[in-house]
Amino acid sequence: MIPFISHTDFARLHPTDGHPERPERLQVLQNAFPDFEEPRHTTEAELGYVHDPDYIRLIRETSESGRTVMLDADTVCTPSSYETARLAAGAAITAVERGGFALVRPPGHHALPNRAMGFCLFANVAIAARWAQIELVAERVAILDWDVHHGNGTQDIFWDDPSVLFVSLHQWPFWPGSGGPGDGNETTINVPLEAGSGDEEYVAAMEQVVEPGISAFEPDLLLVSAGFDAGAGDLLGGMNVTEAGFAELSRRTKGLCDRVALVLEGGYTLETLPGFVRAVAEG
């Protein structure tokens, strides 16, 4: 099984008081997969690979104020959020180093260079991708995002960057409203799928669009924004991917690049999340 990267702080810090993105998500995963390696915190310089300095300072100062603040209608910043988000980004980097699966929160793929969005503070996968280019000399990085929501933050960060391929499978029409038909460029491939899509539709999208696109790009590293809110029965998603479906997505992904790392994004039903993660880790 692929090695896991996580930290007990994810299951106790950044409290969100009944919010779908809550510490219990990591509690159930760490109970299911207790043998995990702890990451380091990312540095502010590494956050600055993709985020504006003023935005990084805003999150740090808001957190240090000791108050809990809603940054937008969906995104919470608490006194421990800055440190937890730095740890999440650091875990994504460690996953790249180890070829592992980072089990983290808060998620990251909606975070914009200068704004929090959709439960996300820092763009974990984007930071790890840029870190790999700088530190590992991975010239070409591909990012596959199978979260039920379009990874608009990752798309925006790399929209004009020909060295990073972004590929997203997501429910459409759906929040955040981006990634629809025709939204893309030479290194941005969006695959909008109808609500109710399951294993058959996802595997067909992999065969027909994702695998040819990533293979043609010939990446040195493939990062996966591994959201599980496309899983059957998720609290927020409207898709029907099963454990077998996630295992097949994982198997196909592994064949696309010699170096692969995964980072948790969504997945909000506590009863099903560990099974979906296990299917991918074993796949």
mmCIF file of C-alpha atoms in Angstrom:
data_model
loop_
_atom_site.group_PDB
_atom_site.id
_atom_site.type_symbol
_atom_site.label_atom_id
_atom_site.label_comp_id
_atom_site.label_asym_id
_atom_site.label_seq_id
_atom_site.Cartn_x
_atom_site.Cartn_y
_atom_site.Cartn_z
ATOM 1 C CA MET A 1 0.000 0.000 0.000
ATOM 2 C CA ILE A 2 1.173 3.535 -0.716
ATOM 3 C CA PRO A 3 2.648 5.291 2.370
ATOM 4 C CA PHE A 4 0.426 7.759 4.197
ATOM 5 C CA ILE A 5 1.487 11.233 5.334
ATOM 6 C CA SER A 6 -0.581 12.865 8.087
ATOM 7 C CA HIS A 7 -0.456 14.478 11.536
ATOM 8 C CA THR A 8 -2.617 14.208 14.653
ATOM 9 C CA ASP A 9 -3.071 17.997 14.578
ATOM 10 C CA PHE A 10 -5.351 17.631 11.550
ATOM 11 C CA ALA A 11 -7.812 15.745 13.753
ATOM 12 C CA ARG A 12 -7.863 18.322 16.568
ATOM 13 C CA LEU A 13 -6.914 21.779 15.233
ATOM 14 C CA HIS A 14 -8.803 24.098 12.846
ATOM 15 C CA PRO A 15 -12.147 23.347 14.575
ATOM 16 C CA THR A 16 -15.151 24.212 12.420
ATOM 17 C CA ASP A 17 -18.164 23.511 14.675
ATOM 18 C CA GLY A 18 -20.309 21.154 12.615
ATOM 19 C CA HIS A 19 -19.046 22.381 9.249
ATOM 20 C CA PRO A 20 -18.796 19.562 6.634
ATOM 21 C CA GLU A 21 -15.006 20.101 6.566
ATOM 22 C CA ARG A 22 -14.371 19.085 10.173
ATOM 23 C CA PRO A 23 -11.660 17.420 12.273
ATOM 24 C CA GLU A 24 -13.654 14.182 12.417
ATOM 25 C CA ARG A 25 -12.781 13.569 8.760
ATOM 26 C CA LEU A 26 -9.165 13.047 9.737
ATOM 27 C CA GLN A 27 -10.023 11.233 12.952
ATOM 28 C CA VAL A 28 -11.726 8.427 11.032
ATOM 29 C CA LEU A 29 -8.910 8.239 8.493
ATOM 30 C CA GLN A 30 -6.173 8.162 11.106
ATOM 31 C CA ASN A 31 -8.070 5.469 12.988
ATOM 32 C CA ALA A 32 -8.250 3.443 9.783
ATOM 33 C CA PHE A 33 -4.636 4.103 8.778
ATOM 34 C CA PRO A 34 -2.658 4.664 12.002
ATOM 35 C CA ASP A 35 0.741 3.987 10.448
ATOM 36 C CA PHE A 36 1.465 7.400 8.922
ATOM 37 C CA GLU A 37 4.560 9.560 8.622
ATOM 38 C CA GLU A 38 4.392 13.074 10.061
ATOM 39 C CA PRO A 39 5.234 16.002 7.753
ATOM 40 C CA ARG A 40 6.860 19.327 8.437
ATOM 41 C CA HIS A 41 5.171 22.720 8.197
ATOM 42 C CA THR A 42 5.680 24.474 4.902
ATOM 43 C CA THR A 43 7.564 27.766 5.096
ATOM 44 C CA GLU A 44 6.130 31.149 4.189
ATOM 45 C CA ALA A 45 8.588 31.249 1.295
ATOM 46 C CA GLU A 46 7.104 27.997 -0.032
ATOM 47 C CA LEU A 47 3.564 29.325 0.375
ATOM 48 C CA GLY A 48 4.785 32.266 -1.687
ATOM 49 C CA TYR A 49 5.450 29.986 -4.657
ATOM 50 C CA VAL A 50 1.742 30.361 -5.504
ATOM 51 C CA HIS A 51 0.222 32.862 -3.026
ATOM 52 C CA ASP A 52 0.559 36.633 -2.731
ATOM 53 C CA PRO A 53 2.542 37.803 0.347
ATOM 54 C CA ASP A 54 -0.314 40.050 1.460
ATOM 55 C CA TYR A 55 -2.705 37.101 1.420
ATOM 56 C CA ILE A 56 -0.336 34.882 3.429
ATOM 57 C CA ARG A 57 0.010 37.693 5.970
ATOM 58 C CA LEU A 58 -3.795 38.081 6.126
ATOM 59 C CA ILE A 59 -4.288 34.415 7.035
ATOM 60 C CA ARG A 60 -1.464 34.504 9.586
ATOM 61 C CA GLU A 61 -2.661 37.708 11.255
ATOM 62 C CA THR A 62 -6.323 36.640 11.237
ATOM 63 C CA SER A 63 -5.369 33.369 12.897
ATOM 64 C CA GLU A 64 -3.064 35.077 15.404
ATOM 65 C CA SER A 65 -5.857 37.495 16.379
ATOM 66 C CA GLY A 66 -7.366 34.719 18.472
ATOM 67 C CA ARG A 67 -10.770 35.085 16.862
ATOM 68 C CA THR A 68 -12.700 32.728 14.601
ATOM 69 C CA VAL A 69 -13.552 34.523 11.352
ATOM 70 C CA MET A 70 -15.556 33.516 8.282
ATOM 71 C CA LEU A 71 -13.366 34.464 5.299
ATOM 72 C CA ASP A 72 -16.299 33.839 2.977
ATOM 73 C CA ALA A 73 -19.639 32.044 3.280
ATOM 74 C CA ASP A 74 -17.931 28.637 3.408
ATOM 75 C CA THR A 75 -14.392 29.122 4.723
ATOM 76 C CA VAL A 76 -13.413 29.354 8.395
ATOM 77 C CA CYS A 77 -10.223 30.812 9.865
ATOM 78 C CA THR A 78 -9.624 29.960 13.530
ATOM 79 C CA PRO A 79 -6.723 30.671 15.904
ATOM 80 C CA SER A 80 -5.107 27.379 14.810
ATOM 81 C CA SER A 81 -5.946 27.535 11.084
ATOM 82 C CA TYR A 82 -2.728 29.131 9.858
ATOM 83 C CA GLU A 83 -0.540 26.474 11.456
ATOM 84 C CA THR A 84 -2.851 23.666 10.325
ATOM 85 C CA ALA A 85 -2.928 24.942 6.748
ATOM 86 C CA ARG A 86 0.868 25.255 6.699
ATOM 87 C CA LEU A 87 1.057 21.670 7.911
ATOM 88 C CA ALA A 88 -1.327 20.543 5.143
ATOM 89 C CA ALA A 89 0.845 22.160 2.486
ATOM 90 C CA GLY A 90 3.926 20.635 4.081
ATOM 91 C CA ALA A 91 2.295 17.203 3.973
ATOM 92 C CA ALA A 92 1.647 17.634 0.255
ATOM 93 C CA ILE A 93 5.355 18.341 -0.235
ATOM 94 C CA THR A 94 6.272 15.293 1.863
ATOM 95 C CA ALA A 95 3.945 13.165 -0.257
ATOM 96 C CA VAL A 96 5.918 14.234 -3.316
ATOM 97 C CA GLU A 97 9.181 13.374 -1.596
ATOM 98 C CA ARG A 98 7.935 9.939 -0.485
ATOM 99 C CA GLY A 99 5.622 9.038 -3.344
ATOM 100 C CA GLY A 100 2.836 8.927 -0.787
ATOM 101 C CA PHE A 101 -0.738 9.905 0.006
ATOM 102 C CA ALA A 102 -1.169 13.029 2.178
ATOM 103 C CA LEU A 103 -4.236 12.802 4.416
ATOM 104 C CA VAL A 104 -4.751 16.458 5.279
ATOM 105 C CA ARG A 105 -7.143 19.255 6.048
ATOM 106 C CA PRO A 106 -8.057 21.948 5.239
ATOM 107 C CA PRO A 107 -8.225 21.055 1.534
ATOM 108 C CA GLY A 108 -6.644 23.333 -1.045
ATOM 109 C CA HIS A 109 -7.841 23.166 -4.628
ATOM 110 C CA HIS A 110 -10.226 26.158 -4.427
ATOM 111 C CA ALA A 111 -7.679 28.509 -2.824
ATOM 112 C CA LEU A 112 -6.752 31.364 -5.148
ATOM 113 C CA PRO A 113 -3.433 33.255 -5.140
ATOM 114 C CA ASN A 114 -4.966 36.060 -3.090
ATOM 115 C CA ARG A 115 -8.185 34.669 -1.597
ATOM 116 C CA ALA A 116 -9.563 31.785 0.440
ATOM 117 C CA MET A 117 -12.488 29.894 -1.052
ATOM 118 C CA GLY A 118 -14.542 26.761 -0.618
ATOM 119 C CA PHE A 119 -13.092 25.491 2.703
ATOM 120 C CA CYS A 120 -9.546 26.062 1.337
ATOM 121 C CA LEU A 121 -6.847 28.381 2.731
ATOM 122 C CA PHE A 122 -3.645 27.426 0.890
ATOM 123 C CA ALA A 123 -3.383 25.550 -2.410
ATOM 124 C CA ASN A 124 -1.698 22.388 -1.121
ATOM 125 C CA VAL A 125 -1.280 20.570 -4.426
ATOM 126 C CA ALA A 126 -0.234 23.677 -6.339
ATOM 127 C CA ILE A 127 2.408 24.478 -3.702
ATOM 128 C CA ALA A 128 3.740 20.913 -3.884
ATOM 129 C CA ALA A 129 3.829 21.077 -7.687
ATOM 130 C CA ARG A 130 5.837 24.273 -7.696
ATOM 131 C CA TRP A 131 8.093 22.963 -4.918
ATOM 132 C CA ALA A 132 8.842 19.897 -7.045
ATOM 133 C CA GLN A 133 9.768 22.072 -9.993
ATOM 134 C CA ILE A 134 12.109 24.174 -7.874
ATOM 135 C CA GLU A 135 13.603 21.548 -5.551
ATOM 136 C CA LEU A 136 13.390 18.318 -7.560
ATOM 137 C CA VAL A 137 13.831 19.861 -11.001
ATOM 138 C CA ALA A 138 10.627 18.175 -12.154
ATOM 139 C CA GLU A 139 10.243 20.323 -15.238
ATOM 140 C CA ARG A 140 6.788 19.092 -16.249
ATOM 141 C CA VAL A 141 4.120 18.416 -13.624
ATOM 142 C CA ALA A 142 0.627 17.083 -14.267
ATOM 143 C CA ILE A 143 -2.229 17.491 -11.778
ATOM 144 C CA LEU A 144 -5.285 15.224 -11.926
ATOM 145 C CA ASP A 145 -8.227 16.437 -9.829
ATOM 146 C CA TRP A 146 -11.120 14.000 -9.360
ATOM 147 C CA ASP A 147 -12.869 15.895 -6.541
ATOM 148 C CA VAL A 148 -16.574 16.362 -7.283
ATOM 149 C CA HIS A 149 -16.022 20.146 -7.395
ATOM 150 C CA HIS A 150 -13.932 21.806 -10.075
ATOM 151 C CA GLY A 151 -10.478 22.804 -8.825
ATOM 152 C CA ASN A 152 -10.808 26.429 -9.836
ATOM 153 C CA GLY A 153 -7.929 27.599 -7.645
ATOM 154 C CA THR A 154 -5.443 25.161 -9.157
ATOM 155 C CA GLN A 155 -6.671 26.076 -12.625
ATOM 156 C CA ASP A 156 -6.223 29.800 -12.013
ATOM 157 C CA ILE A 157 -2.745 29.388 -10.542
ATOM 158 C CA PHE A 158 -1.410 27.485 -13.558
ATOM 159 C CA TRP A 159 -3.615 28.851 -16.368
ATOM 160 C CA ASP A 160 -0.739 30.612 -18.157
ATOM 161 C CA ASP A 161 1.951 28.079 -17.219
ATOM 162 C CA PRO A 162 2.788 25.586 -20.002
ATOM 163 C CA SER A 163 4.944 23.527 -17.614
ATOM 164 C CA VAL A 164 1.930 22.355 -15.549
ATOM 165 C CA LEU A 165 -0.962 20.340 -16.970
ATOM 166 C CA PHE A 166 -4.220 20.560 -15.022
ATOM 167 C CA VAL A 167 -6.919 17.941 -15.661
ATOM 168 C CA SER A 168 -10.199 17.979 -13.744
ATOM 169 C CA LEU A 169 -13.077 15.477 -13.599
ATOM 170 C CA HIS A 170 -16.030 17.081 -11.830
ATOM 171 C CA GLN A 171 -19.782 17.388 -11.591
ATOM 172 C CA TRP A 172 -21.327 19.977 -13.905
ATOM 173 C CA PRO A 173 -23.281 22.195 -13.536
ATOM 174 C CA PHE A 174 -22.244 22.549 -9.908
ATOM 175 C CA TRP A 175 -20.417 24.814 -7.478
ATOM 176 C CA PRO A 176 -18.107 26.778 -8.013
ATOM 177 C CA GLY A 177 -19.471 27.267 -11.545
ATOM 178 C CA SER A 178 -16.156 26.996 -13.410
ATOM 179 C CA GLY A 179 -14.795 24.165 -15.534
ATOM 180 C CA GLY A 180 -17.774 23.920 -17.853
ATOM 181 C CA PRO A 181 -17.799 22.838 -21.495
ATOM 182 C CA GLY A 182 -15.206 24.769 -23.491
ATOM 183 C CA ASP A 183 -13.356 26.058 -20.411
ATOM 184 C CA GLY A 184 -9.709 25.146 -20.971
ATOM 185 C CA ASN A 185 -6.540 25.761 -22.926
ATOM 186 C CA GLU A 186 -3.547 23.775 -24.148
ATOM 187 C CA THR A 187 -2.560 22.713 -20.617
ATOM 188 C CA THR A 188 -5.963 22.881 -18.920
ATOM 189 C CA ILE A 189 -8.322 19.981 -19.601
ATOM 190 C CA ASN A 190 -11.754 20.058 -17.992
ATOM 191 C CA VAL A 191 -14.047 17.035 -18.124
ATOM 192 C CA PRO A 192 -17.497 18.094 -16.842
ATOM 193 C CA LEU A 193 -19.719 15.125 -15.947
ATOM 194 C CA GLU A 194 -23.450 14.993 -15.287
ATOM 195 C CA ALA A 195 -24.813 14.505 -11.791
ATOM 196 C CA GLY A 196 -25.328 10.840 -11.055
ATOM 197 C CA SER A 197 -22.257 9.701 -12.975
ATOM 198 C CA GLY A 198 -20.575 6.633 -11.541
ATOM 199 C CA ASP A 199 -17.845 4.123 -12.265
ATOM 200 C CA GLU A 200 -18.711 3.643 -15.930
ATOM 201 C CA GLU A 201 -18.692 7.347 -16.761
ATOM 202 C CA TYR A 202 -15.498 8.051 -14.828
ATOM 203 C CA VAL A 203 -13.609 5.157 -16.405
ATOM 204 C CA ALA A 204 -14.787 6.252 -19.864
ATOM 205 C CA ALA A 205 -13.542 9.789 -19.162
ATOM 206 C CA MET A 206 -10.190 8.387 -18.080
ATOM 207 C CA GLU A 207 -9.877 6.255 -21.216
ATOM 208 C CA GLN A 208 -11.054 8.862 -23.689
ATOM 209 C CA VAL A 209 -9.675 12.142 -22.312
ATOM 210 C CA VAL A 210 -7.541 11.952 -19.175
ATOM 211 C CA GLU A 211 -5.110 9.186 -20.034
ATOM 212 C CA PRO A 212 -4.371 10.411 -23.583
ATOM 213 C CA GLY A 213 -3.939 13.987 -22.334
ATOM 214 C CA ILE A 214 -1.556 13.167 -19.513
ATOM 215 C CA SER A 215 0.398 10.637 -21.582
ATOM 216 C CA ALA A 216 0.929 13.185 -24.344
ATOM 217 C CA PHE A 217 2.184 15.739 -21.803
ATOM 218 C CA GLU A 218 4.845 13.288 -20.534
ATOM 219 C CA PRO A 219 5.057 14.624 -16.953
ATOM 220 C CA ASP A 220 8.004 14.101 -14.631
ATOM 221 C CA LEU A 221 5.553 14.068 -11.706
ATOM 222 C CA LEU A 222 1.824 13.406 -11.445
ATOM 223 C CA LEU A 223 -0.038 14.870 -8.466
ATOM 224 C CA VAL A 224 -3.601 13.819 -7.668
ATOM 225 C CA SER A 225 -6.092 16.098 -5.947
ATOM 226 C CA ALA A 226 -7.887 13.100 -4.455
ATOM 227 C CA GLY A 227 -11.336 14.233 -3.446
ATOM 228 C CA PHE A 228 -13.855 11.578 -2.452
ATOM 229 C CA ASP A 229 -17.013 13.673 -2.572
ATOM 230 C CA ALA A 230 -17.717 12.070 -5.967
ATOM 231 C CA GLY A 231 -18.264 8.873 -4.007
ATOM 232 C CA ALA A 232 -21.723 7.348 -3.708
ATOM 233 C CA GLY A 233 -23.595 8.771 -0.733
ATOM 234 C CA ASP A 234 -21.383 11.796 -0.088
ATOM 235 C CA LEU A 235 -22.975 14.636 1.891
ATOM 236 C CA LEU A 236 -22.098 17.306 -0.682
ATOM 237 C CA GLY A 237 -21.669 15.532 -4.018
ATOM 238 C CA GLY A 238 -24.159 14.065 -6.441
ATOM 239 C CA MET A 239 -22.061 11.315 -8.019
ATOM 240 C CA ASN A 240 -22.006 7.527 -7.586
ATOM 241 C CA VAL A 241 -18.395 6.357 -7.750
ATOM 242 C CA THR A 242 -17.901 3.153 -5.718
ATOM 243 C CA GLU A 243 -14.835 1.763 -3.959
ATOM 244 C CA ALA A 244 -14.191 -0.368 -7.038
ATOM 245 C CA GLY A 245 -14.433 2.727 -9.195
ATOM 246 C CA PHE A 246 -11.897 4.642 -7.114
ATOM 247 C CA ALA A 247 -9.566 1.636 -7.189
ATOM 248 C CA GLU A 248 -9.760 1.624 -10.983
ATOM 249 C CA LEU A 249 -9.089 5.374 -11.165
ATOM 250 C CA SER A 250 -6.046 4.788 -8.981
ATOM 251 C CA ARG A 251 -4.797 1.869 -11.052
ATOM 252 C CA ARG A 252 -5.075 3.841 -14.266
ATOM 253 C CA THR A 253 -3.412 6.883 -12.697
ATOM 254 C CA LYS A 254 -0.412 4.869 -11.532
ATOM 255 C CA GLY A 255 0.259 3.825 -15.121
ATOM 256 C CA LEU A 256 0.569 7.406 -16.345
ATOM 257 C CA CYS A 257 3.805 8.443 -14.626
ATOM 258 C CA ASP A 258 6.690 6.842 -12.757
ATOM 259 C CA ARG A 259 6.354 9.373 -9.937
ATOM 260 C CA VAL A 260 2.885 9.837 -8.409
ATOM 261 C CA ALA A 261 1.711 11.494 -5.182
ATOM 262 C CA LEU A 262 -1.805 12.034 -3.845
ATOM 263 C CA VAL A 263 -3.289 14.698 -1.582
ATOM 264 C CA LEU A 264 -6.726 14.533 0.067
ATOM 265 C CA GLU A 265 -9.271 17.149 -0.963
ATOM 266 C CA GLY A 266 -13.007 16.576 -0.298
ATOM 267 C CA GLY A 267 -15.008 13.629 0.993
ATOM 268 C CA TYR A 268 -17.486 14.390 3.757
ATOM 269 C CA THR A 269 -19.380 11.224 4.713
ATOM 270 C CA LEU A 270 -17.446 9.736 7.608
ATOM 271 C CA GLU A 271 -18.834 6.228 7.142
ATOM 272 C CA THR A 272 -17.625 5.860 3.538
ATOM 273 C CA LEU A 273 -14.444 7.970 3.441
ATOM 274 C CA PRO A 274 -12.013 5.351 4.841
ATOM 275 C CA GLY A 275 -13.178 2.715 2.363
ATOM 276 C CA PHE A 276 -12.715 5.060 -0.583
ATOM 277 C CA VAL A 277 -9.229 6.063 0.604
ATOM 278 C CA ARG A 278 -8.246 2.423 1.120
ATOM 279 C CA ALA A 279 -9.412 1.530 -2.379
ATOM 280 C CA VAL A 280 -7.196 4.221 -3.881
ATOM 281 C CA ALA A 281 -4.198 3.409 -1.682
ATOM 282 C CA GLU A 282 -4.382 -0.270 -2.621
ATOM 283 C CA GLY A 283 -5.108 0.500 -6.252
#
